[in-house]
XYZ file of C-alpha atoms in Angstrom:
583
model
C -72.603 91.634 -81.815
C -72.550 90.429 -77.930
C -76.196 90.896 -77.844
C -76.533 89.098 -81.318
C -74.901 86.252 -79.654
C -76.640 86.215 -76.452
C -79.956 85.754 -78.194
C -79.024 82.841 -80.777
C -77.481 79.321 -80.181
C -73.592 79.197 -79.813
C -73.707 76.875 -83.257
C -75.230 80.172 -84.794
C -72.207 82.370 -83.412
C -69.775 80.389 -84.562
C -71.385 80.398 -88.132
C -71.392 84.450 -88.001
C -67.947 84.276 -86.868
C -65.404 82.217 -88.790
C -64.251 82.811 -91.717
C -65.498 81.138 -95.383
C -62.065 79.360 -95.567
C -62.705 77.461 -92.233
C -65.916 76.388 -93.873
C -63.635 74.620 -96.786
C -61.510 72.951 -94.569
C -64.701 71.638 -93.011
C -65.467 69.874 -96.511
C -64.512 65.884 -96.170
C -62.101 65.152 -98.425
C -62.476 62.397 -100.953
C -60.702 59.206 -99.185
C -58.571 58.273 -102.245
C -57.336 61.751 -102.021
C -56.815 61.571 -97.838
C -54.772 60.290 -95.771
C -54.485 56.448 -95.522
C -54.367 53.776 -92.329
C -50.834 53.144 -91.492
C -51.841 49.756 -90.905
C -54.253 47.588 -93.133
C -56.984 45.069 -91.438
C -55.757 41.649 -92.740
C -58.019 38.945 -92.893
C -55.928 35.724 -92.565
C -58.118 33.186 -92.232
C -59.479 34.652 -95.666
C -56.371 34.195 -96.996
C -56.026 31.006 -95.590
C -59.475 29.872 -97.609
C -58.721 31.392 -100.816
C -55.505 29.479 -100.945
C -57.325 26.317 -100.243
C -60.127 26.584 -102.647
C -57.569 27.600 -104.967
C -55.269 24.655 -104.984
C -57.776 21.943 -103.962
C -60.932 22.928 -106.145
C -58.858 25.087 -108.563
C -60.631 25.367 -112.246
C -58.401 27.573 -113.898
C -57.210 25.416 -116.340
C -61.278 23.904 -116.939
C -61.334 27.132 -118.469
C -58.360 27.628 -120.224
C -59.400 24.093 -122.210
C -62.770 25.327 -123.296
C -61.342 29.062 -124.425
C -57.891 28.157 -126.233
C -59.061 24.882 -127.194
C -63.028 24.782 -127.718
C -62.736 28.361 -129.171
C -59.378 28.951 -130.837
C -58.355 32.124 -132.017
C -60.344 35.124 -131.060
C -59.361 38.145 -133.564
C -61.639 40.813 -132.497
C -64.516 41.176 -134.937
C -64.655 37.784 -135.757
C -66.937 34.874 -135.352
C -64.606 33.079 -133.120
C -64.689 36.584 -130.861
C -68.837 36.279 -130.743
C -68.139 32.683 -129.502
C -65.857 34.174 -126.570
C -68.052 36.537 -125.470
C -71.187 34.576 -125.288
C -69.401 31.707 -123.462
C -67.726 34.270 -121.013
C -70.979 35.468 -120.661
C -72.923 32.357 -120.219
C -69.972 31.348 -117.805
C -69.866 34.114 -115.479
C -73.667 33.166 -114.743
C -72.696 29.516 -114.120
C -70.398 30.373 -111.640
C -72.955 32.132 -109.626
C -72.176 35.886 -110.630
C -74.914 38.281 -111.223
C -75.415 41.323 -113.894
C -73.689 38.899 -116.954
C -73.815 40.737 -119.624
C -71.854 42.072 -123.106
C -71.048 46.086 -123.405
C -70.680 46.989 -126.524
C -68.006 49.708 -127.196
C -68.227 50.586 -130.852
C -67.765 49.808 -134.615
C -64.092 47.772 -134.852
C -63.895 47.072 -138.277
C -64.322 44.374 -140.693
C -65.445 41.122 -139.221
C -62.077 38.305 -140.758
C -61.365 35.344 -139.859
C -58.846 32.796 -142.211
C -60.012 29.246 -143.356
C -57.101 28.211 -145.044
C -53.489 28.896 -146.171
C -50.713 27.331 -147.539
C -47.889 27.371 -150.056
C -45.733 25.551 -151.330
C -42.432 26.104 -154.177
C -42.750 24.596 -157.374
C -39.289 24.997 -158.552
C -36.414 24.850 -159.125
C -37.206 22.705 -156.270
C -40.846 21.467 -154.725
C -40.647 21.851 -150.931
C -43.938 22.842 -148.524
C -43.463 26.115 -147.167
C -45.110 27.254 -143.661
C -46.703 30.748 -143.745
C -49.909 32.294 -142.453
C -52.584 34.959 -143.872
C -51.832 37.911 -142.386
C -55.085 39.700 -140.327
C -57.638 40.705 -142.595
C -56.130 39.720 -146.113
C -58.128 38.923 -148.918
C -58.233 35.922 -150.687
C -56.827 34.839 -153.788
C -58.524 33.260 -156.396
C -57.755 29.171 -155.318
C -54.706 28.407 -155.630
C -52.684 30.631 -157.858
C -48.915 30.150 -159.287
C -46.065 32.637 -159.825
C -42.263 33.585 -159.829
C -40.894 35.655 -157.077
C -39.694 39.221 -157.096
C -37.615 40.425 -153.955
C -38.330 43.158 -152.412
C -36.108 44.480 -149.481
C -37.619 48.107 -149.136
C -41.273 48.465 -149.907
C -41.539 51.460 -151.710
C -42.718 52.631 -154.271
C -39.404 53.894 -155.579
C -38.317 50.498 -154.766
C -40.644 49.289 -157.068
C -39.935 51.804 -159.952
C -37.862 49.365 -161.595
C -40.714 46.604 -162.138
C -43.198 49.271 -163.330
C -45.014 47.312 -165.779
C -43.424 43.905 -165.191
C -45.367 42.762 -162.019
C -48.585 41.114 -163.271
C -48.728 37.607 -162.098
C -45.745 37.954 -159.672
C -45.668 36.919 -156.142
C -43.769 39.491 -153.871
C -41.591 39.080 -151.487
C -41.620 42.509 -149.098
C -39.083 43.303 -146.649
C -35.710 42.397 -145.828
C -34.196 38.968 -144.829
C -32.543 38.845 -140.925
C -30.552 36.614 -139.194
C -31.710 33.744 -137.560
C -29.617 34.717 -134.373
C -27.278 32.131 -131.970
C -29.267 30.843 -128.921
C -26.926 31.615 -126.346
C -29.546 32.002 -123.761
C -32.617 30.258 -122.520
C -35.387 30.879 -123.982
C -37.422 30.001 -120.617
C -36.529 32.583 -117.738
C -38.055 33.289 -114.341
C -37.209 36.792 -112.055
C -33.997 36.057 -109.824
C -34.386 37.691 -106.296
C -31.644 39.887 -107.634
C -33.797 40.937 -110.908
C -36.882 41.700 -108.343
C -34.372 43.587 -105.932
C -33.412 45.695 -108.948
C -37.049 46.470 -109.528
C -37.751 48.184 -106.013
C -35.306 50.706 -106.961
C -35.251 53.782 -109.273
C -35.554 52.528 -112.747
C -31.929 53.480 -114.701
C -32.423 55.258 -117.737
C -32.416 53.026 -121.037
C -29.953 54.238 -123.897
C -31.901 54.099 -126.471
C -31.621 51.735 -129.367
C -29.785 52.707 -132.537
C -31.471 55.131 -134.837
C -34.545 54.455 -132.769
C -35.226 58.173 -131.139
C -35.961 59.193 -127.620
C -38.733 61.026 -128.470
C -42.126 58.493 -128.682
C -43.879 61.198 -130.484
C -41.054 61.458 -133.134
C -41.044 57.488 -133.148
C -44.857 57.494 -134.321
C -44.728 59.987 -136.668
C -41.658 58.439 -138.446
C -43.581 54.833 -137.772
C -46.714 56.617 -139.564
C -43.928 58.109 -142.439
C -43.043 54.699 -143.485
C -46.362 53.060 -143.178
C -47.700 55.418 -145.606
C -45.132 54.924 -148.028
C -45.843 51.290 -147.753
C -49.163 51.674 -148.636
C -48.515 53.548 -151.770
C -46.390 50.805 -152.617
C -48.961 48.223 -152.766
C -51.535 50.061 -153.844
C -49.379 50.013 -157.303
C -48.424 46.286 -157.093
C -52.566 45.969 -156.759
C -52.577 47.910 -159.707
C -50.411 45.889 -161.977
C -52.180 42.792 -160.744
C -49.538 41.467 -158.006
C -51.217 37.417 -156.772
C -49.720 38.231 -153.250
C -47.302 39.712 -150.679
C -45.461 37.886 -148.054
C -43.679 39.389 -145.576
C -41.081 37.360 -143.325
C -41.950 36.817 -139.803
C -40.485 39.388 -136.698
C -37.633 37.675 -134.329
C -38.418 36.807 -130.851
C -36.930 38.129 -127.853
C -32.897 36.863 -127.433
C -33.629 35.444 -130.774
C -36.314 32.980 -129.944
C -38.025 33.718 -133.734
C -37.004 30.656 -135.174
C -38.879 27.803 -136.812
C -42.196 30.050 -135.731
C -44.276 32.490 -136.877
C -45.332 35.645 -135.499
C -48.777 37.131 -137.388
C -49.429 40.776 -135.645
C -49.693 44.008 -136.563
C -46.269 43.673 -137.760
C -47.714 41.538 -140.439
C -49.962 43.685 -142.374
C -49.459 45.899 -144.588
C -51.603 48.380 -143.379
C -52.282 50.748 -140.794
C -55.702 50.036 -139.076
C -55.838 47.497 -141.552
C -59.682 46.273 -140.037
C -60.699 49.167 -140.977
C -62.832 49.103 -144.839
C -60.633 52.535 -145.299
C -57.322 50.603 -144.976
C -58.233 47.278 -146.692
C -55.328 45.641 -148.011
C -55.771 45.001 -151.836
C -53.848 42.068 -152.502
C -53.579 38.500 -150.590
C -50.924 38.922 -147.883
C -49.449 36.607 -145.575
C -46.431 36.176 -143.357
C -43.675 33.295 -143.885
C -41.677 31.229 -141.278
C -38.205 33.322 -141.572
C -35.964 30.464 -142.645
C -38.134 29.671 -145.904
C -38.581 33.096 -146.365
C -34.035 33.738 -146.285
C -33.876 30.789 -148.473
C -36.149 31.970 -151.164
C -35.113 35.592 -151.605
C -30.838 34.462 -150.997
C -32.104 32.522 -154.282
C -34.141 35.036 -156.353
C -31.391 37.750 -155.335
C -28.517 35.009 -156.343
C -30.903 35.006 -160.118
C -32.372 31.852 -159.557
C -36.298 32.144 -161.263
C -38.392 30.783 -158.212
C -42.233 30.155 -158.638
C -44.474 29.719 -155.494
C -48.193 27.741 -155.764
C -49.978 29.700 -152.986
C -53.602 29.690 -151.775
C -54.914 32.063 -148.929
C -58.438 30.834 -148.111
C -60.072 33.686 -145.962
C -63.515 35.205 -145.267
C -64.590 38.536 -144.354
C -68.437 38.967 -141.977
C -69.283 42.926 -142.129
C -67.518 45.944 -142.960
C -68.704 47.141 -139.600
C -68.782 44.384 -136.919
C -68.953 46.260 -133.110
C -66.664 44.932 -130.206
C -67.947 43.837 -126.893
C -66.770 43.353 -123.454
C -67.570 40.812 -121.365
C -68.819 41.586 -117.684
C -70.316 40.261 -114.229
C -70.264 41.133 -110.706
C -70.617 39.368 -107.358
C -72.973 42.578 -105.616
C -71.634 44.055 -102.487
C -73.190 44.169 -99.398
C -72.164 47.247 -97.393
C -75.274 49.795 -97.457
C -72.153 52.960 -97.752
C -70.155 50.907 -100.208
C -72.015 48.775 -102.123
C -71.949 51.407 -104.812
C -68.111 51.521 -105.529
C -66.519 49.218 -107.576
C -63.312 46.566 -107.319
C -62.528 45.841 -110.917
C -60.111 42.859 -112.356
C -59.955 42.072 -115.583
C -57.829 41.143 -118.894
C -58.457 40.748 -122.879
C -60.117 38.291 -124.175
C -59.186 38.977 -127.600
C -55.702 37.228 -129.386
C -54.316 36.916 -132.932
C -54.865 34.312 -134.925
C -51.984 31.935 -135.731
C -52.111 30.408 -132.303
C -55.242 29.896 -130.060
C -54.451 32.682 -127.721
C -53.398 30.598 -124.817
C -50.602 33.026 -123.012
C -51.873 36.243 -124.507
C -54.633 36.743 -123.133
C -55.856 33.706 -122.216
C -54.322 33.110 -119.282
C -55.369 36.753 -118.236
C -58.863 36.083 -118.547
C -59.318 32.491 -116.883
C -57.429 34.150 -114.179
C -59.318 36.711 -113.698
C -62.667 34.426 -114.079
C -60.756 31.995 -111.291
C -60.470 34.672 -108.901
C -64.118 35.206 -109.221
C -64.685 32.106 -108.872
C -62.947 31.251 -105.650
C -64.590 34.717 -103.917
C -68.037 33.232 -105.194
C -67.147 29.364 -103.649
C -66.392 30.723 -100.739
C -69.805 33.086 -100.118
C -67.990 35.950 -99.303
C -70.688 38.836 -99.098
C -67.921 42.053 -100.306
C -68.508 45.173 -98.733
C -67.790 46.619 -101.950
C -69.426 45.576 -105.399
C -66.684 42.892 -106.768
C -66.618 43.253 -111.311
C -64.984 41.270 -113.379
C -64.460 42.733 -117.536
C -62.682 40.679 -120.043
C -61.642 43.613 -122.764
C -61.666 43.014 -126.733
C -59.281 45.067 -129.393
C -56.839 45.299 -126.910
C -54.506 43.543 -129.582
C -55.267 46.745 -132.187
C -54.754 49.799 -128.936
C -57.034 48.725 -125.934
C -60.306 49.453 -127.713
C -62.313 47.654 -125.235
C -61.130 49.357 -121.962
C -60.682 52.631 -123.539
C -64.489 52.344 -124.664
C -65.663 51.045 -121.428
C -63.135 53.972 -119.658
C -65.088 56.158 -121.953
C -68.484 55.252 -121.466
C -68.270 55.190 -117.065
C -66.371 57.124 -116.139
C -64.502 59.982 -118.262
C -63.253 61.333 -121.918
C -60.983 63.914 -123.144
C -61.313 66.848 -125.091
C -59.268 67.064 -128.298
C -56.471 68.104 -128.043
C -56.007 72.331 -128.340
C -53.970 72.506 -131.761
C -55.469 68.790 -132.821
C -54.496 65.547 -132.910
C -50.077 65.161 -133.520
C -50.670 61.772 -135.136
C -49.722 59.759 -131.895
C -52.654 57.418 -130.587
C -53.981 58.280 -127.333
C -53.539 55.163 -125.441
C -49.153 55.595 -126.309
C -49.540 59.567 -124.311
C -51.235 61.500 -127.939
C -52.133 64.642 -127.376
C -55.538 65.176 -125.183
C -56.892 68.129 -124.190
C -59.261 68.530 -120.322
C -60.609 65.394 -119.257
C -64.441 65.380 -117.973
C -65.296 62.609 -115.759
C -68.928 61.325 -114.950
C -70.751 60.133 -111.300
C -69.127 56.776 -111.539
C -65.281 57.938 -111.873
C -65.699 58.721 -107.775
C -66.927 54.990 -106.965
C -63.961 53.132 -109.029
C -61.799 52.175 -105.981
C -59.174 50.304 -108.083
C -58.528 47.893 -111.263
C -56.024 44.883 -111.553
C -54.732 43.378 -114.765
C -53.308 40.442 -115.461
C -51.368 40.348 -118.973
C -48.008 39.086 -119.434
C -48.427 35.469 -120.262
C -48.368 32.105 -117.899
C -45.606 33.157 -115.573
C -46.926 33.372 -111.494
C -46.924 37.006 -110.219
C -44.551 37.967 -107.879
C -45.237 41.528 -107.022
C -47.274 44.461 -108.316
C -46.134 47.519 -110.240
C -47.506 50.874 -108.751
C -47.626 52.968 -111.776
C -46.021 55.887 -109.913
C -48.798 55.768 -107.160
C -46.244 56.187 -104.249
C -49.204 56.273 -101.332
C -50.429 52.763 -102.603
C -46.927 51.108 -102.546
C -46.849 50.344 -98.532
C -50.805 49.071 -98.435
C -49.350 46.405 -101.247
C -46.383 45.764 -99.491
C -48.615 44.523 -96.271
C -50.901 42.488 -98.393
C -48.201 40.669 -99.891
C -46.423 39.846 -96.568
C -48.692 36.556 -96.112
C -47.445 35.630 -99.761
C -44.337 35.522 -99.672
C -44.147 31.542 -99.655
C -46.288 31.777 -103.164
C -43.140 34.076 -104.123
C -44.582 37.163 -104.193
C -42.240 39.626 -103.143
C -42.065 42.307 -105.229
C -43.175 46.171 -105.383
C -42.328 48.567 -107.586
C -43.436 51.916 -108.474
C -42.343 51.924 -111.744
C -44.610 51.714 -115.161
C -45.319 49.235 -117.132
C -47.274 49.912 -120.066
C -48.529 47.814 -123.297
C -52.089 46.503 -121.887
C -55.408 47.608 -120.213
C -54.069 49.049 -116.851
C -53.493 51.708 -119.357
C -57.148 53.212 -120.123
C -57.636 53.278 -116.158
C -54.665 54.861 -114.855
C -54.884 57.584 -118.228
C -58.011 58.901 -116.290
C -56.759 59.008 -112.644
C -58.098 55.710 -111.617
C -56.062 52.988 -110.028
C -55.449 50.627 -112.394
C -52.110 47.920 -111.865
C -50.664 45.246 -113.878
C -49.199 42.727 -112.241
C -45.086 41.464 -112.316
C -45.353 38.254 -113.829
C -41.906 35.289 -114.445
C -41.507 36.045 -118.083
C -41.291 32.017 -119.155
C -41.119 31.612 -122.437
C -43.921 34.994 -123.501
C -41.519 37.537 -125.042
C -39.031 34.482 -127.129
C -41.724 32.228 -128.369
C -45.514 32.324 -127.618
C -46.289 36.210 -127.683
C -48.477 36.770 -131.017
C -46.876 33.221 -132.433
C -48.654 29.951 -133.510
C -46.825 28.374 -130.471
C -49.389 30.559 -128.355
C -51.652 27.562 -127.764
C -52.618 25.663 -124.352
C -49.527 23.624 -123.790
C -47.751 26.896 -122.762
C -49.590 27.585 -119.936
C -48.304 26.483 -116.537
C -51.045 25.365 -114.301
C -49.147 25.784 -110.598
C -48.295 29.486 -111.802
C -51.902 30.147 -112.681
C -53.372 28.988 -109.765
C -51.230 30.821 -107.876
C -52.157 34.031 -109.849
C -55.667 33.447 -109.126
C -54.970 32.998 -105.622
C -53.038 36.590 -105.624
C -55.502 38.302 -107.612
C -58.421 37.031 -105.542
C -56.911 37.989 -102.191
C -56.130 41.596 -103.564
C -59.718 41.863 -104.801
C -61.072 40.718 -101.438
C -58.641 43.455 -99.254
C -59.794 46.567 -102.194
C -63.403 45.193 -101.128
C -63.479 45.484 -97.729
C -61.176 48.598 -96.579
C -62.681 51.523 -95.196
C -61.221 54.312 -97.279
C -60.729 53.706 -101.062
C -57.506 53.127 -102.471
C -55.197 56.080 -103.198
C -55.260 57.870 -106.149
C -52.014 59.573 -107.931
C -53.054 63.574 -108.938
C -56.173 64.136 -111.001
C -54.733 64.460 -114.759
C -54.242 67.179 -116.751
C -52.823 66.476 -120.090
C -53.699 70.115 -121.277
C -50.734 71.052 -119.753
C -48.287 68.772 -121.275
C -47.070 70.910 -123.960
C -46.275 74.106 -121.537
C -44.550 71.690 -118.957
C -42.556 70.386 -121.940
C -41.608 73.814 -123.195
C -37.858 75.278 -122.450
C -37.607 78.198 -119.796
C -37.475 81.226 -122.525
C -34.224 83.399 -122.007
C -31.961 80.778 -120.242
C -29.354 80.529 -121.771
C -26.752 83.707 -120.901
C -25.837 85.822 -123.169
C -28.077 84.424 -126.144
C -28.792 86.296 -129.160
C -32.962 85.877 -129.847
C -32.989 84.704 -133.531
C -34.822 87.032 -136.136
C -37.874 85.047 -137.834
């Protein structure tokens, strides 16, 4: 071996000589998986000019006109949807960002959108009554005239007692509620002390009455009922019911009153866009305080006939969704290739015109854009900007787009246990493609019209202190806050299921969760302008920062939701001294 090594180059030797593992720990690491700079390279004076273009050239609410108001209601699948997209589209280009385009993602469902509804009672006393199609009813005939029957459980053993005595009848299905006190406001921003809480460990929630722990248990009873509600109207179709109305949900510390919620909640179907799960009678959901009086009336025997009409028009069985998407290029000949993402859905329900959810998400995110592209900045990193549809009906849009760049998962090993994937179903392996490794990190904005004032980490602990430093400098905007808690219910979701970074954003709650969240009082005179300018300022500096770092942004472990079920299984033989039951 000495005379080996006196006749080749010492590089050569030292190839011969160490061992394979030394070869492995030779093998760069992936930089969201390495270590990370203690401390990040601030740009100041870019802060400093995002704020200004912000608050002095700010167009945030320019666009928040045209969408809510020169658009309206954007149910995905629908005309008004197509509208959004295009403009978005068209909009992205006007503001000077390249690649504008529309992904699509897949079939949605039927394409629905409602012309016209209204009701009114007829006696024993005429009175206007304010109620709404529900998504993707049919129509009735004009308008058509009936008496009420009440129906607090819909079932179909419920219904037993009608058998045969429900042509011609207008139904009334589900139970009354209370119209609770309003003992607090209805308008709320975070305390310091409510934000202090949030830095902490999260305490564990008791859980609701009769509402179980378990979320797979939840859905599956959730799925129990639905299906017995379907049955149900399938025979009140049958008998030749005119129409359903169901009352209208409460809002959060009992803000559902005078208002109307029209959601998921509202129809009487699972899936109902999809042709399988059509709805086969007119349905629509009523104001809650017409909807108490009538039924305290037919349940008191009081005959009460309705004159309803429910105006509506369906565009395709099969109408795709699209996303809406544009980039400012980067400029960095190593980085140019990965990817800063920001984004929020474009899609809403229909009674309102969409304004706090998601409206204000997407002009925020197109704001942010905006200012980076005013400004000339020339990002190291490639800068994208996706506005998500079917969010409302379980984040089709980013799951699809998730899907399509960057990974999927197998089924499930034993198949699918009837909880959708986006709420932790069952998934088996998950395969991801070229373009999961040049995703450095996606930011959401979805929780109405209230500013941000932190950033929730989603359990990434390493990325925690690098948001902590960017926010210093904000502090005056009120943004204090970081927690590495979850927060679920939007499109952060689809990127963080996969391994990617994806955050959502702490937002003042306002007035989302009591009065504008799926309501008709979702419209443009909700939205705040200071807080949204503000947001756009936030979410434009953190897209800057992701941009230009050296290393990528930290990345929790890669998933592995194949392993769920053994990590949720009891240690066998723990307990002492138990007797193994004979099967």
């Amino acid at each position: 071996m000495r005379r080996i090594a006196q006749a080749v180059s010492p590089a050569l030797v030292a190839l011969l000589l160490c061992p394979p593992a030394a070869f492995a720990a030779e093998k760069p690491e992936p930089s969201y998986y390495g270590p990370q700079p203690a401390t990040e390279s601030l740009d100041l004076t870019m802060y400093q000019r995002i704020r200004t273009e912000g608050m002095t050239h700010g167009k945030v609410m320019d666009f928040a006109a045209a969408l809510t108001e020169g658009i309206g209601p954007r149910l995905t699948g629908s005309p008004n949807m197509k509208k959004a997209n295009e403009w978005t589209r068209d909009t992205f280009t006007r503001i000077g960002l390249v690649n504008a385009h529309l992904e699509d993602w897949g079939d949605f469902g039927m394409g629905w959108q409602q012309i016209n509804t209204w009701a009114r009672m007829v006696s024993p006393d005429p009175e206007p009554l304010w109620m709404q199609a529900a998504p993707w009813s049919m129509s009735t005939p004009g308008a058509v005239s009936g008496e009420v029957i009440f129906l607090p459980q819909v079932t179909k053993e419920a219904l037993a007692k009608y058998e045969g005595r429900l042509k011609g009848k207008i139904v009334l299905a589900g139970d009354t509620r209370e119209t609770p006190d309003l003992d607090k406001p209805l308008f709320n921003r975070y305390t310091q002390e409510e934000l202090d809480e949030m830095t902490g460990p999260e305490k564990p929630r008791a859980p609701r009455p009769g509402q179980p722990t378990d979320i797979r248990a939840f859905m599956r009873e959730r799925l129990a009922r639905a299906k017995a509600r379907t049955e149900a109207v399938k025979m009140m179709a049958d008998e030749g019911v005119l129409a359903v109305i169901t009352p209208t949900r409460d809002g959060g510390n009992g803000g559902g009153s005078g208002i109307i919620f029209d959601d998921n909640g509202a129809n009487l179907a699972q899936s109902a866009q999809k042709p399988e799960n059509k709805v086969p009678v007119p349905n629509a959901v009523m104001m809650i305080e017409h909807y108490n009086r009538i039924a305290r009336m037919v349940q008191a025997g009081v005959p009460v006939n309705l004159e309803v009409n429910i105006e509506t028009k369906f565009t395709g069985d099969h109408e795709h969704g699209f996303n809406s998407v544009g980039e400012i290029a980067g400029t960095d000949p190593k980085l140019k290739d990965q990817v800063v993402m920001v984004g929020g859905h474009l899609d809403s329900w229909i009674s309102g015109t969409g304004a706090t959810d998601n409206g204000a998400g997407s002009v925020v995110a197109m704001e942010a854009m905006r200012i980076l592209k005013a400004l000339d900045i020339k990002p190291r990193r490639t800068i994208r900007i996706a506005l998500w549809s079917g969010e409302e009906q379980g984040l089709y849009g980013s799951k699809g787009y998730v899907d399509q760049h960057f990974g999927t998962f197998a089924p499930a090993k034993g198949g699918d246990d009837g909880v959708p994937s986006f709420m932790g179903g069952a998934r088996g392996p998950l395969t991801t493609t070229k373009e999961w490794e040049t995703l450095d990190a996606y930011y959401n904005l979805d929780n109405g019209s209230g500013k941000v004032r932190g950033v929730y980490t989603q359990g990434n602990f390493a990325i925690a202190p690098i948001f902590a430093q960017w926010i210093a400098p904000l502090k005056d905007l009120g943004v204090t806050t970081i927690t590495n808690r979850n927060t679920g219910g939007t499109d952060h979701l689809s990127f963080d299921a996969v391994g990617l970074p994806g955050f959502q954003y702490i937002q003042d709650e306002l007035d989302y969760e009591t009065r504008t969240h799926h309501s008709d009082m979702d419209t443009y005179d909700h939205l705040r302008q200071a807080d949204l300018e503000q947001a756009a300022i936030v979410e434009a500096i953190f897209l800057y920062n992701t941009s230009q770092r050296e290393a990528m942004m930290p990345r929790k472990p890669f998933p592995h939701p194949e392993d769920e079920n053994k990590l949720r299984a009891p240690i066998p033989g723990l307990y002492p001294n138990a007797i193994k039951s004979e099967k």
